[in-house]
């Protein structure tokens, strides 16, 4: 990998790694009586490993082949591996926290392992670790193929990928240490947030510069989504995380947004993290890998336009549906509800467009579990966007809010849509990247598919049941007009569902482990493929054109 | 026709970027900016006080331990919620909250008005092992809180940071933050009289965890739980069903 860099590039990379290590040193010194110091040490260790890797081949031979005639796939390979590793970590954490709700003593009486600290390691592990790495890797792959141009940088893709993973490590180790902003899905503290801004701006510049090199006149749909993902996530991240550190030696900061404004900013962020991280980014994946795998062009160009702009415009209004009946002014709640309902149109336009693309390829869906992953993902996408619009309606929300129904909804999206589309894309991508004929075992892809489907269904049904029961118990009155159930009554009713949910999650985790094994064996031993040219400039089959 | 226009847009990366930013910005601006300018967004509560240093430290522990992942602090304007938890929450009640802790999930009950509902002793027993008090509970046990000494030396910096963001802490409050944290957990000392002087005589001064020799994280967290819903009485004034204001000293 490093042997594909020229020696001046290696020196340049070394310089960056040393600068990062020095920043770590400064953090360690300033924050020596604080968790900031621990994070300084972690930064130094991380940079140290990178320095070691570069040093060990600093004086190796120069790359021999002409790099301009090939795509830059090294960072993509590492990204896929990291993504799968984070998947196993994040899902394991999920199963563990789920089990803690059923058996609270599974925290072993330690501070770092109690529910409140573990829960964000699960959410960040799967959203950012698994999802984020998958998005970075696939976006690098898709932008090169659809632009027929090599990535516009040699070191910057590595900087983006490794820098992002450093952010993930800081965020997640922070939660275990008790360092958190407590903003859901944005818990990482100010210094990690600043670092992510640097990484993300590099990502954006790299992406746009690559698109600018394209040999195609038009920018392909998948790239619209990836661009929206990168851009809007930057805006959301910066605004939501504006904060004042207690001092330069403190990991702790106070957000600049107080009370009700903080609530609005937080859920504007939170909902659009769903929209632009977990939807737009993964739609980018869908718009490339689904047509490639199905060997059919996208059904409708018009629908693509409609759904892209609909999603980009409508989603940003919808966040306030997280705050129905709260102290947030009523007019904002109403706007949030209205736009959430309208969102169904572009969402279903996307889902319909994807399903109609499969028309004429249904026999492939039947025979090929990889394509079936993507098809199922689209179905779950359609279902959970419908459910989301429904739950955004105020009276429905009065029942569902604060209950497990919300958790079930999120997982219908996260497991059913995000994870399934990722696995489908990864199974398409891995043989292509490592130049294999196919995955090591089609049967194991099949096993993974059914574990994932079973896990998702058990999970979602358990949470629907518990959520609706809980919501109804809270609002049930006796004939005398008193509340019928105490809070603890409603808690006791939850236990069977908590156990079922943990079991569903476990199945899903097992599926991911099977996937890791299959990928590993593919890289090691699947037969090599003689592929039609897969290189820049030379025309290659591009879907939808 | 619009299709042709879009074909053009697709030829320009910069044009596309600008179009995305434009489309995505409107919603946030329309919904967030007016929250700072429209006067009715936040009610007026002249009796509202700020968190004492000990309560603020307790709040930070609440954040650190992720209590918000299971508890909301936002009573909605629904009849059953008001009957279960008390008058619905007002925006003014969290005007000094950074971050807000309204929460999104009730694995446990709402805590917006838990202050005064239980004795300090109950909270200490409950936090140390919830199942000793409520056998069916799945709340984690927080045994280490009572063993861990509270870090107080940097509290002045915390208050100063809060003040820089607009919370009305006075110079005396900032300077005496560490002393006041100690004082609030050690009744009937010179330190404790400073607390009531600066934060008002309704401030609860108590040996929260039962030990007055040193201040622990348990002291701070219980002090915070006991002030929830009691920084102002505004919520009891103009709700649909007026309630009796709790006596902060009870």
JSON list of C-alpha atoms in Angstrom, two decimals, chain A residues 33-34 100-101 104-105 109-111 114-117 119-120 177-184 187 204 208 211 214 217-219 224 227-228 231-232 235 244-247 250 252 254-268 276 301-302 305 308-309 312-313 316-320 323-329 331-332 335-336 397-399 401-404 407 470 473-475 477 481 483 485-488 491-492 495 498, chain B residues 2-3 6-14 16-32 34-36 38 40-43 56 60 63-70 72-81 83-85 88-92 94-110 129 131 134-144 147 151 154 157-162 164-165:
[
{"chain": "A", "resi": 33, "resn": "UNK", "atom": "CA", "xyz": [-5.24, 16.10, 35.09]},
{"chain": "A", "resi": 34, "resn": "UNK", "atom": "CA", "xyz": [-8.20, 15.40, 32.85]},
{"chain": "A", "resi": 100, "resn": "UNK", "atom": "CA", "xyz": [-28.31, -5.00, 30.16]},
{"chain": "A", "resi": 101, "resn": "UNK", "atom": "CA", "xyz": [-31.89, -3.82, 29.92]},
{"chain": "A", "resi": 104, "resn": "UNK", "atom": "CA", "xyz": [-29.01, -5.10, 34.58]},
{"chain": "A", "resi": 105, "resn": "UNK", "atom": "CA", "xyz": [-26.21, -6.86, 36.46]},
{"chain": "A", "resi": 109, "resn": "UNK", "atom": "CA", "xyz": [-20.33, -2.84, 38.74]},
{"chain": "A", "resi": 110, "resn": "UNK", "atom": "CA", "xyz": [-17.83, -0.78, 36.77]},
{"chain": "A", "resi": 111, "resn": "UNK", "atom": "CA", "xyz": [-18.29, 2.84, 35.73]},
{"chain": "A", "resi": 114, "resn": "UNK", "atom": "CA", "xyz": [-22.83, 1.00, 32.73]},
{"chain": "A", "resi": 115, "resn": "UNK", "atom": "CA", "xyz": [-25.70, 1.44, 30.29]},
{"chain": "A", "resi": 116, "resn": "UNK", "atom": "CA", "xyz": [-25.45, 5.21, 29.90]},
{"chain": "A", "resi": 117, "resn": "UNK", "atom": "CA", "xyz": [-21.79, 5.05, 28.88]},
{"chain": "A", "resi": 119, "resn": "UNK", "atom": "CA", "xyz": [-25.11, 3.12, 24.70]},
{"chain": "A", "resi": 120, "resn": "UNK", "atom": "CA", "xyz": [-23.32, 5.86, 22.71]},
{"chain": "A", "resi": 177, "resn": "UNK", "atom": "CA", "xyz": [-14.13, 7.51, 30.12]},
{"chain": "A", "resi": 178, "resn": "UNK", "atom": "CA", "xyz": [-17.22, 9.64, 30.73]},
{"chain": "A", "resi": 179, "resn": "UNK", "atom": "CA", "xyz": [-16.30, 12.35, 28.23]},
{"chain": "A", "resi": 180, "resn": "UNK", "atom": "CA", "xyz": [-19.43, 13.31, 26.34]},
{"chain": "A", "resi": 181, "resn": "UNK", "atom": "CA", "xyz": [-21.47, 16.30, 25.27]},
{"chain": "A", "resi": 182, "resn": "UNK", "atom": "CA", "xyz": [-24.61, 14.19, 25.73]},
{"chain": "A", "resi": 183, "resn": "UNK", "atom": "CA", "xyz": [-26.02, 15.45, 22.43]},
{"chain": "A", "resi": 184, "resn": "UNK", "atom": "CA", "xyz": [-27.42, 12.33, 20.85]},
{"chain": "A", "resi": 187, "resn": "UNK", "atom": "CA", "xyz": [-21.59, 13.08, 21.82]},
{"chain": "A", "resi": 204, "resn": "UNK", "atom": "CA", "xyz": [-15.14, 17.52, 0.47]},
{"chain": "A", "resi": 208, "resn": "UNK", "atom": "CA", "xyz": [-15.13, 17.83, -5.68]},
{"chain": "A", "resi": 211, "resn": "UNK", "atom": "CA", "xyz": [-15.55, 15.14, -9.89]},
{"chain": "A", "resi": 214, "resn": "UNK", "atom": "CA", "xyz": [-14.43, 13.56, -14.73]},
{"chain": "A", "resi": 217, "resn": "UNK", "atom": "CA", "xyz": [-20.11, 15.45, -19.12]},
{"chain": "A", "resi": 218, "resn": "UNK", "atom": "CA", "xyz": [-22.74, 14.83, -16.43]},
{"chain": "A", "resi": 219, "resn": "UNK", "atom": "CA", "xyz": [-22.39, 14.12, -12.74]},
{"chain": "A", "resi": 224, "resn": "UNK", "atom": "CA", "xyz": [-25.38, 13.96, -6.12]},
{"chain": "A", "resi": 227, "resn": "UNK", "atom": "CA", "xyz": [-22.11, 15.38, -2.35]},
{"chain": "A", "resi": 228, "resn": "UNK", "atom": "CA", "xyz": [-25.24, 16.22, -0.39]},
{"chain": "A", "resi": 231, "resn": "UNK", "atom": "CA", "xyz": [-21.83, 18.99, 2.47]},
{"chain": "A", "resi": 232, "resn": "UNK", "atom": "CA", "xyz": [-24.86, 18.91, 4.69]},
{"chain": "A", "resi": 235, "resn": "UNK", "atom": "CA", "xyz": [-23.10, 22.14, 8.11]},
{"chain": "A", "resi": 244, "resn": "UNK", "atom": "CA", "xyz": [-17.06, 26.71, 24.71]},
{"chain": "A", "resi": 245, "resn": "UNK", "atom": "CA", "xyz": [-14.49, 24.46, 26.42]},
{"chain": "A", "resi": 246, "resn": "UNK", "atom": "CA", "xyz": [-14.15, 25.01, 30.16]},
{"chain": "A", "resi": 247, "resn": "UNK", "atom": "CA", "xyz": [-10.45, 25.63, 29.49]},
{"chain": "A", "resi": 250, "resn": "UNK", "atom": "CA", "xyz": [-10.51, 20.42, 29.89]},
{"chain": "A", "resi": 252, "resn": "UNK", "atom": "CA", "xyz": [-15.52, 19.24, 28.99]},
{"chain": "A", "resi": 254, "resn": "UNK", "atom": "CA", "xyz": [-20.63, 23.78, 27.29]},
{"chain": "A", "resi": 255, "resn": "UNK", "atom": "CA", "xyz": [-22.70, 24.11, 24.15]},
{"chain": "A", "resi": 256, "resn": "UNK", "atom": "CA", "xyz": [-23.46, 27.67, 23.12]},
{"chain": "A", "resi": 257, "resn": "UNK", "atom": "CA", "xyz": [-27.14, 26.78, 22.61]},
{"chain": "A", "resi": 258, "resn": "UNK", "atom": "CA", "xyz": [-29.30, 26.99, 25.72]},
{"chain": "A", "resi": 259, "resn": "UNK", "atom": "CA", "xyz": [-32.47, 25.07, 26.61]},
{"chain": "A", "resi": 260, "resn": "UNK", "atom": "CA", "xyz": [-35.20, 25.26, 24.00]},
{"chain": "A", "resi": 261, "resn": "UNK", "atom": "CA", "xyz": [-32.88, 26.50, 21.26]},
{"chain": "A", "resi": 262, "resn": "UNK", "atom": "CA", "xyz": [-30.48, 23.68, 22.05]},
{"chain": "A", "resi": 263, "resn": "UNK", "atom": "CA", "xyz": [-33.34, 21.21, 21.75]},
{"chain": "A", "resi": 264, "resn": "UNK", "atom": "CA", "xyz": [-34.27, 22.55, 18.32]},
{"chain": "A", "resi": 265, "resn": "UNK", "atom": "CA", "xyz": [-30.67, 22.65, 17.07]},
{"chain": "A", "resi": 266, "resn": "UNK", "atom": "CA", "xyz": [-30.00, 19.19, 18.45]},
{"chain": "A", "resi": 267, "resn": "UNK", "atom": "CA", "xyz": [-32.97, 17.58, 16.70]},
{"chain": "A", "resi": 268, "resn": "UNK", "atom": "CA", "xyz": [-32.43, 19.57, 13.54]},
{"chain": "A", "resi": 276, "resn": "UNK", "atom": "CA", "xyz": [-27.92, 12.99, 5.11]},
{"chain": "A", "resi": 301, "resn": "UNK", "atom": "CA", "xyz": [-34.17, 9.79, -14.45]},
{"chain": "A", "resi": 302, "resn": "UNK", "atom": "CA", "xyz": [-37.07, 12.11, -13.61]},
{"chain": "A", "resi": 305, "resn": "UNK", "atom": "CA", "xyz": [-34.31, 14.26, -9.77]},
{"chain": "A", "resi": 308, "resn": "UNK", "atom": "CA", "xyz": [-33.08, 13.97, -4.71]},
{"chain": "A", "resi": 309, "resn": "UNK", "atom": "CA", "xyz": [-34.28, 17.55, -4.43]},
{"chain": "A", "resi": 312, "resn": "UNK", "atom": "CA", "xyz": [-32.54, 17.66, 0.21]},
{"chain": "A", "resi": 313, "resn": "UNK", "atom": "CA", "xyz": [-35.16, 20.33, 0.75]},
{"chain": "A", "resi": 316, "resn": "UNK", "atom": "CA", "xyz": [-34.22, 19.93, 6.91]},
{"chain": "A", "resi": 317, "resn": "UNK", "atom": "CA", "xyz": [-37.64, 21.03, 8.16]},
{"chain": "A", "resi": 318, "resn": "UNK", "atom": "CA", "xyz": [-38.60, 17.79, 9.80]},
{"chain": "A", "resi": 319, "resn": "UNK", "atom": "CA", "xyz": [-36.41, 17.73, 12.93]},
{"chain": "A", "resi": 320, "resn": "UNK", "atom": "CA", "xyz": [-38.94, 19.39, 15.20]},
{"chain": "A", "resi": 323, "resn": "UNK", "atom": "CA", "xyz": [-40.29, 17.71, 20.05]},
{"chain": "A", "resi": 324, "resn": "UNK", "atom": "CA", "xyz": [-44.07, 17.41, 19.79]},
{"chain": "A", "resi": 325, "resn": "UNK", "atom": "CA", "xyz": [-46.03, 18.59, 22.87]},
{"chain": "A", "resi": 326, "resn": "UNK", "atom": "CA", "xyz": [-42.83, 19.92, 24.45]},
{"chain": "A", "resi": 327, "resn": "UNK", "atom": "CA", "xyz": [-41.89, 23.47, 25.40]},
{"chain": "A", "resi": 328, "resn": "UNK", "atom": "CA", "xyz": [-40.87, 24.12, 21.79]},
{"chain": "A", "resi": 329, "resn": "UNK", "atom": "CA", "xyz": [-43.28, 26.69, 20.27]},
{"chain": "A", "resi": 331, "resn": "UNK", "atom": "CA", "xyz": [-45.68, 26.65, 15.18]},
{"chain": "A", "resi": 332, "resn": "UNK", "atom": "CA", "xyz": [-42.31, 24.91, 14.87]},
{"chain": "A", "resi": 335, "resn": "UNK", "atom": "CA", "xyz": [-43.97, 22.89, 10.47]},
{"chain": "A", "resi": 336, "resn": "UNK", "atom": "CA", "xyz": [-41.99, 19.80, 11.42]},
{"chain": "A", "resi": 397, "resn": "UNK", "atom": "CA", "xyz": [-46.41, 10.81, 18.30]},
{"chain": "A", "resi": 398, "resn": "UNK", "atom": "CA", "xyz": [-48.13, 11.37, 21.63]},
{"chain": "A", "resi": 399, "resn": "UNK", "atom": "CA", "xyz": [-48.28, 7.59, 21.92]},
{"chain": "A", "resi": 401, "resn": "UNK", "atom": "CA", "xyz": [-42.64, 9.22, 21.70]},
{"chain": "A", "resi": 402, "resn": "UNK", "atom": "CA", "xyz": [-40.39, 8.21, 24.63]},
{"chain": "A", "resi": 403, "resn": "UNK", "atom": "CA", "xyz": [-41.25, 4.54, 24.02]},
{"chain": "A", "resi": 404, "resn": "UNK", "atom": "CA", "xyz": [-39.50, 1.60, 22.38]},
{"chain": "A", "resi": 407, "resn": "UNK", "atom": "CA", "xyz": [-36.22, 2.45, 18.97]},
{"chain": "A", "resi": 470, "resn": "UNK", "atom": "CA", "xyz": [-45.85, 0.92, 27.10]},
{"chain": "A", "resi": 473, "resn": "UNK", "atom": "CA", "xyz": [-50.23, 1.64, 29.70]},
{"chain": "A", "resi": 474, "resn": "UNK", "atom": "CA", "xyz": [-49.01, 5.16, 30.47]},
{"chain": "A", "resi": 475, "resn": "UNK", "atom": "CA", "xyz": [-52.26, 6.70, 29.28]},
{"chain": "A", "resi": 477, "resn": "UNK", "atom": "CA", "xyz": [-57.29, 5.35, 33.10]},
{"chain": "A", "resi": 481, "resn": "UNK", "atom": "CA", "xyz": [-60.52, 8.42, 36.37]},
{"chain": "A", "resi": 483, "resn": "UNK", "atom": "CA", "xyz": [-54.08, 6.40, 36.09]},
{"chain": "A", "resi": 485, "resn": "UNK", "atom": "CA", "xyz": [-50.70, 1.66, 35.88]},
{"chain": "A", "resi": 486, "resn": "UNK", "atom": "CA", "xyz": [-47.67, 2.82, 37.77]},
{"chain": "A", "resi": 487, "resn": "UNK", "atom": "CA", "xyz": [-44.47, 3.38, 35.84]},
{"chain": "A", "resi": 488, "resn": "UNK", "atom": "CA", "xyz": [-43.00, 0.22, 37.30]},
{"chain": "A", "resi": 491, "resn": "UNK", "atom": "CA", "xyz": [-41.50, -1.55, 33.09]},
{"chain": "A", "resi": 492, "resn": "UNK", "atom": "CA", "xyz": [-42.32, -5.08, 34.21]},
{"chain": "A", "resi": 495, "resn": "UNK", "atom": "CA", "xyz": [-38.96, -7.59, 30.10]},
{"chain": "A", "resi": 498, "resn": "UNK", "atom": "CA", "xyz": [-36.18, -6.82, 25.99]},
{"chain": "B", "resi": 2, "resn": "UNK", "atom": "CA", "xyz": [-37.03, 21.55, -16.04]},
{"chain": "B", "resi": 3, "resn": "UNK", "atom": "CA", "xyz": [-35.30, 18.38, -17.10]},
{"chain": "B", "resi": 6, "resn": "UNK", "atom": "CA", "xyz": [-31.21, 19.95, -14.58]},
{"chain": "B", "resi": 7, "resn": "UNK", "atom": "CA", "xyz": [-29.07, 18.45, -17.34]},
{"chain": "B", "resi": 8, "resn": "UNK", "atom": "CA", "xyz": [-27.18, 21.74, -17.32]},
{"chain": "B", "resi": 9, "resn": "UNK", "atom": "CA", "xyz": [-26.84, 21.83, -13.58]},
{"chain": "B", "resi": 10, "resn": "UNK", "atom": "CA", "xyz": [-25.33, 18.35, -13.65]},
{"chain": "B", "resi": 11, "resn": "UNK", "atom": "CA", "xyz": [-22.48, 19.66, -15.73]},
{"chain": "B", "resi": 12, "resn": "UNK", "atom": "CA", "xyz": [-21.21, 21.99, -13.02]},
{"chain": "B", "resi": 13, "resn": "UNK", "atom": "CA", "xyz": [-19.90, 20.65, -9.75]},
{"chain": "B", "resi": 14, "resn": "UNK", "atom": "CA", "xyz": [-19.84, 24.09, -8.16]},
{"chain": "B", "resi": 16, "resn": "UNK", "atom": "CA", "xyz": [-24.56, 21.66, -7.86]},
{"chain": "B", "resi": 17, "resn": "UNK", "atom": "CA", "xyz": [-22.87, 22.37, -4.55]},
{"chain": "B", "resi": 18, "resn": "UNK", "atom": "CA", "xyz": [-24.43, 25.81, -4.34]},
{"chain": "B", "resi": 19, "resn": "UNK", "atom": "CA", "xyz": [-27.85, 24.42, -5.21]},
{"chain": "B", "resi": 20, "resn": "UNK", "atom": "CA", "xyz": [-27.56, 21.80, -2.46]},
{"chain": "B", "resi": 21, "resn": "UNK", "atom": "CA", "xyz": [-26.55, 24.37, 0.13]},
{"chain": "B", "resi": 22, "resn": "UNK", "atom": "CA", "xyz": [-29.40, 26.64, -0.90]},
{"chain": "B", "resi": 23, "resn": "UNK", "atom": "CA", "xyz": [-32.02, 23.89, -0.78]},
{"chain": "B", "resi": 24, "resn": "UNK", "atom": "CA", "xyz": [-30.80, 22.51, 2.52]},
{"chain": "B", "resi": 25, "resn": "UNK", "atom": "CA", "xyz": [-30.44, 25.80, 4.39]},
{"chain": "B", "resi": 26, "resn": "UNK", "atom": "CA", "xyz": [-33.97, 27.12, 4.26]},
{"chain": "B", "resi": 27, "resn": "UNK", "atom": "CA", "xyz": [-35.60, 24.78, 6.75]},
{"chain": "B", "resi": 28, "resn": "UNK", "atom": "CA", "xyz": [-33.06, 25.27, 9.49]},
{"chain": "B", "resi": 29, "resn": "UNK", "atom": "CA", "xyz": [-32.99, 29.04, 9.15]},
{"chain": "B", "resi": 30, "resn": "UNK", "atom": "CA", "xyz": [-36.76, 29.40, 9.19]},
{"chain": "B", "resi": 31, "resn": "UNK", "atom": "CA", "xyz": [-37.18, 27.16, 12.22]},
{"chain": "B", "resi": 32, "resn": "UNK", "atom": "CA", "xyz": [-34.19, 28.12, 14.35]},
{"chain": "B", "resi": 34, "resn": "UNK", "atom": "CA", "xyz": [-36.96, 33.01, 15.13]},
{"chain": "B", "resi": 35, "resn": "UNK", "atom": "CA", "xyz": [-36.48, 31.07, 18.37]},
{"chain": "B", "resi": 36, "resn": "UNK", "atom": "CA", "xyz": [-34.00, 33.76, 19.34]},
{"chain": "B", "resi": 38, "resn": "UNK", "atom": "CA", "xyz": [-39.73, 35.86, 19.03]},
{"chain": "B", "resi": 40, "resn": "UNK", "atom": "CA", "xyz": [-43.01, 34.44, 23.52]},
{"chain": "B", "resi": 41, "resn": "UNK", "atom": "CA", "xyz": [-40.64, 31.54, 22.90]},
{"chain": "B", "resi": 42, "resn": "UNK", "atom": "CA", "xyz": [-39.45, 31.69, 26.49]},
{"chain": "B", "resi": 43, "resn": "UNK", "atom": "CA", "xyz": [-41.71, 32.71, 29.36]},
{"chain": "B", "resi": 56, "resn": "UNK", "atom": "CA", "xyz": [-23.97, 22.06, 38.23]},
{"chain": "B", "resi": 60, "resn": "UNK", "atom": "CA", "xyz": [-22.33, 17.18, 34.67]},
{"chain": "B", "resi": 63, "resn": "UNK", "atom": "CA", "xyz": [-24.43, 13.95, 31.55]},
{"chain": "B", "resi": 64, "resn": "UNK", "atom": "CA", "xyz": [-21.29, 11.87, 32.01]},
{"chain": "B", "resi": 65, "resn": "UNK", "atom": "CA", "xyz": [-23.20, 8.76, 33.12]},
{"chain": "B", "resi": 66, "resn": "UNK", "atom": "CA", "xyz": [-25.71, 9.07, 30.32]},
{"chain": "B", "resi": 67, "resn": "UNK", "atom": "CA", "xyz": [-28.78, 9.16, 32.59]},
{"chain": "B", "resi": 68, "resn": "UNK", "atom": "CA", "xyz": [-30.49, 11.05, 29.73]},
{"chain": "B", "resi": 69, "resn": "UNK", "atom": "CA", "xyz": [-30.44, 7.82, 27.70]},
{"chain": "B", "resi": 70, "resn": "UNK", "atom": "CA", "xyz": [-33.16, 6.41, 29.96]},
{"chain": "B", "resi": 72, "resn": "UNK", "atom": "CA", "xyz": [-36.52, 12.44, 29.97]},
{"chain": "B", "resi": 73, "resn": "UNK", "atom": "CA", "xyz": [-36.80, 15.84, 31.61]},
{"chain": "B", "resi": 74, "resn": "UNK", "atom": "CA", "xyz": [-39.69, 17.17, 29.60]},
{"chain": "B", "resi": 75, "resn": "UNK", "atom": "CA", "xyz": [-43.28, 16.74, 30.69]},
{"chain": "B", "resi": 76, "resn": "UNK", "atom": "CA", "xyz": [-45.46, 17.06, 27.62]},
{"chain": "B", "resi": 77, "resn": "UNK", "atom": "CA", "xyz": [-48.76, 18.92, 27.45]},
{"chain": "B", "resi": 78, "resn": "UNK", "atom": "CA", "xyz": [-50.78, 15.72, 27.77]},
{"chain": "B", "resi": 79, "resn": "UNK", "atom": "CA", "xyz": [-53.25, 14.97, 30.52]},
{"chain": "B", "resi": 80, "resn": "UNK", "atom": "CA", "xyz": [-51.74, 11.68, 31.65]},
{"chain": "B", "resi": 81, "resn": "UNK", "atom": "CA", "xyz": [-48.26, 13.15, 31.79]},
{"chain": "B", "resi": 83, "resn": "UNK", "atom": "CA", "xyz": [-51.16, 13.76, 36.25]},
{"chain": "B", "resi": 84, "resn": "UNK", "atom": "CA", "xyz": [-48.22, 11.42, 36.49]},
{"chain": "B", "resi": 85, "resn": "UNK", "atom": "CA", "xyz": [-45.34, 13.85, 36.66]},
{"chain": "B", "resi": 88, "resn": "UNK", "atom": "CA", "xyz": [-45.97, 20.41, 31.95]},
{"chain": "B", "resi": 89, "resn": "UNK", "atom": "CA", "xyz": [-42.48, 21.75, 31.41]},
{"chain": "B", "resi": 90, "resn": "UNK", "atom": "CA", "xyz": [-41.94, 25.36, 30.33]},
{"chain": "B", "resi": 91, "resn": "UNK", "atom": "CA", "xyz": [-39.16, 26.61, 28.09]},
{"chain": "B", "resi": 92, "resn": "UNK", "atom": "CA", "xyz": [-37.99, 29.00, 30.78]},
{"chain": "B", "resi": 94, "resn": "UNK", "atom": "CA", "xyz": [-34.34, 25.04, 30.94]},
{"chain": "B", "resi": 95, "resn": "UNK", "atom": "CA", "xyz": [-33.15, 28.51, 29.91]},
{"chain": "B", "resi": 96, "resn": "UNK", "atom": "CA", "xyz": [-29.80, 27.98, 31.67]},
{"chain": "B", "resi": 97, "resn": "UNK", "atom": "CA", "xyz": [-29.41, 24.36, 30.60]},
{"chain": "B", "resi": 98, "resn": "UNK", "atom": "CA", "xyz": [-26.35, 23.68, 28.48]},
{"chain": "B", "resi": 99, "resn": "UNK", "atom": "CA", "xyz": [-26.92, 21.15, 27.07]},
{"chain": "B", "resi": 100, "resn": "UNK", "atom": "CA", "xyz": [-30.65, 20.69, 27.47]},
{"chain": "B", "resi": 101, "resn": "UNK", "atom": "CA", "xyz": [-31.50, 17.26, 28.87]},
{"chain": "B", "resi": 102, "resn": "UNK", "atom": "CA", "xyz": [-35.02, 16.86, 27.59]},
{"chain": "B", "resi": 103, "resn": "UNK", "atom": "CA", "xyz": [-34.19, 13.32, 26.54]},
{"chain": "B", "resi": 104, "resn": "UNK", "atom": "CA", "xyz": [-35.85, 11.10, 23.98]},
{"chain": "B", "resi": 105, "resn": "UNK", "atom": "CA", "xyz": [-36.54, 7.82, 25.74]},
{"chain": "B", "resi": 106, "resn": "UNK", "atom": "CA", "xyz": [-38.28, 6.81, 28.95]},
{"chain": "B", "resi": 107, "resn": "UNK", "atom": "CA", "xyz": [-36.87, 3.50, 29.99]},
{"chain": "B", "resi": 108, "resn": "UNK", "atom": "CA", "xyz": [-37.22, 5.09, 33.42]},
{"chain": "B", "resi": 109, "resn": "UNK", "atom": "CA", "xyz": [-39.72, 7.79, 34.46]},
{"chain": "B", "resi": 110, "resn": "UNK", "atom": "CA", "xyz": [-39.50, 11.48, 33.63]},
{"chain": "B", "resi": 129, "resn": "UNK", "atom": "CA", "xyz": [-28.40, -0.17, 43.98]},
{"chain": "B", "resi": 131, "resn": "UNK", "atom": "CA", "xyz": [-32.97, -3.04, 43.04]},
{"chain": "B", "resi": 134, "resn": "UNK", "atom": "CA", "xyz": [-37.39, -1.06, 43.50]},
{"chain": "B", "resi": 135, "resn": "UNK", "atom": "CA", "xyz": [-36.86, -4.80, 42.93]},
{"chain": "B", "resi": 136, "resn": "UNK", "atom": "CA", "xyz": [-38.18, -4.75, 39.34]},
{"chain": "B", "resi": 137, "resn": "UNK", "atom": "CA", "xyz": [-35.84, -1.96, 38.24]},
{"chain": "B", "resi": 138, "resn": "UNK", "atom": "CA", "xyz": [-33.33, -2.32, 35.41]},
{"chain": "B", "resi": 139, "resn": "UNK", "atom": "CA", "xyz": [-31.53, 0.91, 36.21]},
{"chain": "B", "resi": 140, "resn": "UNK", "atom": "CA", "xyz": [-27.74, 0.46, 36.58]},
{"chain": "B", "resi": 141, "resn": "UNK", "atom": "CA", "xyz": [-26.19, 0.56, 40.05]},
{"chain": "B", "resi": 142, "resn": "UNK", "atom": "CA", "xyz": [-23.90, 3.54, 40.56]},
{"chain": "B", "resi": 143, "resn": "UNK", "atom": "CA", "xyz": [-21.88, 2.31, 43.50]},
{"chain": "B", "resi": 144, "resn": "UNK", "atom": "CA", "xyz": [-18.77, 4.31, 42.75]},
{"chain": "B", "resi": 147, "resn": "UNK", "atom": "CA", "xyz": [-16.77, 6.47, 46.88]},
{"chain": "B", "resi": 151, "resn": "UNK", "atom": "CA", "xyz": [-13.46, 17.47, 41.85]},
{"chain": "B", "resi": 154, "resn": "UNK", "atom": "CA", "xyz": [-12.01, 23.79, 38.76]},
{"chain": "B", "resi": 157, "resn": "UNK", "atom": "CA", "xyz": [-13.73, 27.81, 35.62]},
{"chain": "B", "resi": 158, "resn": "UNK", "atom": "CA", "xyz": [-16.98, 25.98, 34.95]},
{"chain": "B", "resi": 159, "resn": "UNK", "atom": "CA", "xyz": [-19.04, 28.87, 36.26]},
{"chain": "B", "resi": 160, "resn": "UNK", "atom": "CA", "xyz": [-16.94, 31.35, 34.32]},
{"chain": "B", "resi": 161, "resn": "UNK", "atom": "CA", "xyz": [-17.52, 29.41, 31.11]},
{"chain": "B", "resi": 162, "resn": "UNK", "atom": "CA", "xyz": [-21.26, 29.34, 31.79]},
{"chain": "B", "resi": 164, "resn": "UNK", "atom": "CA", "xyz": [-19.35, 33.71, 29.22]},
{"chain": "B", "resi": 165, "resn": "UNK", "atom": "CA", "xyz": [-22.28, 32.02, 27.47]}
]
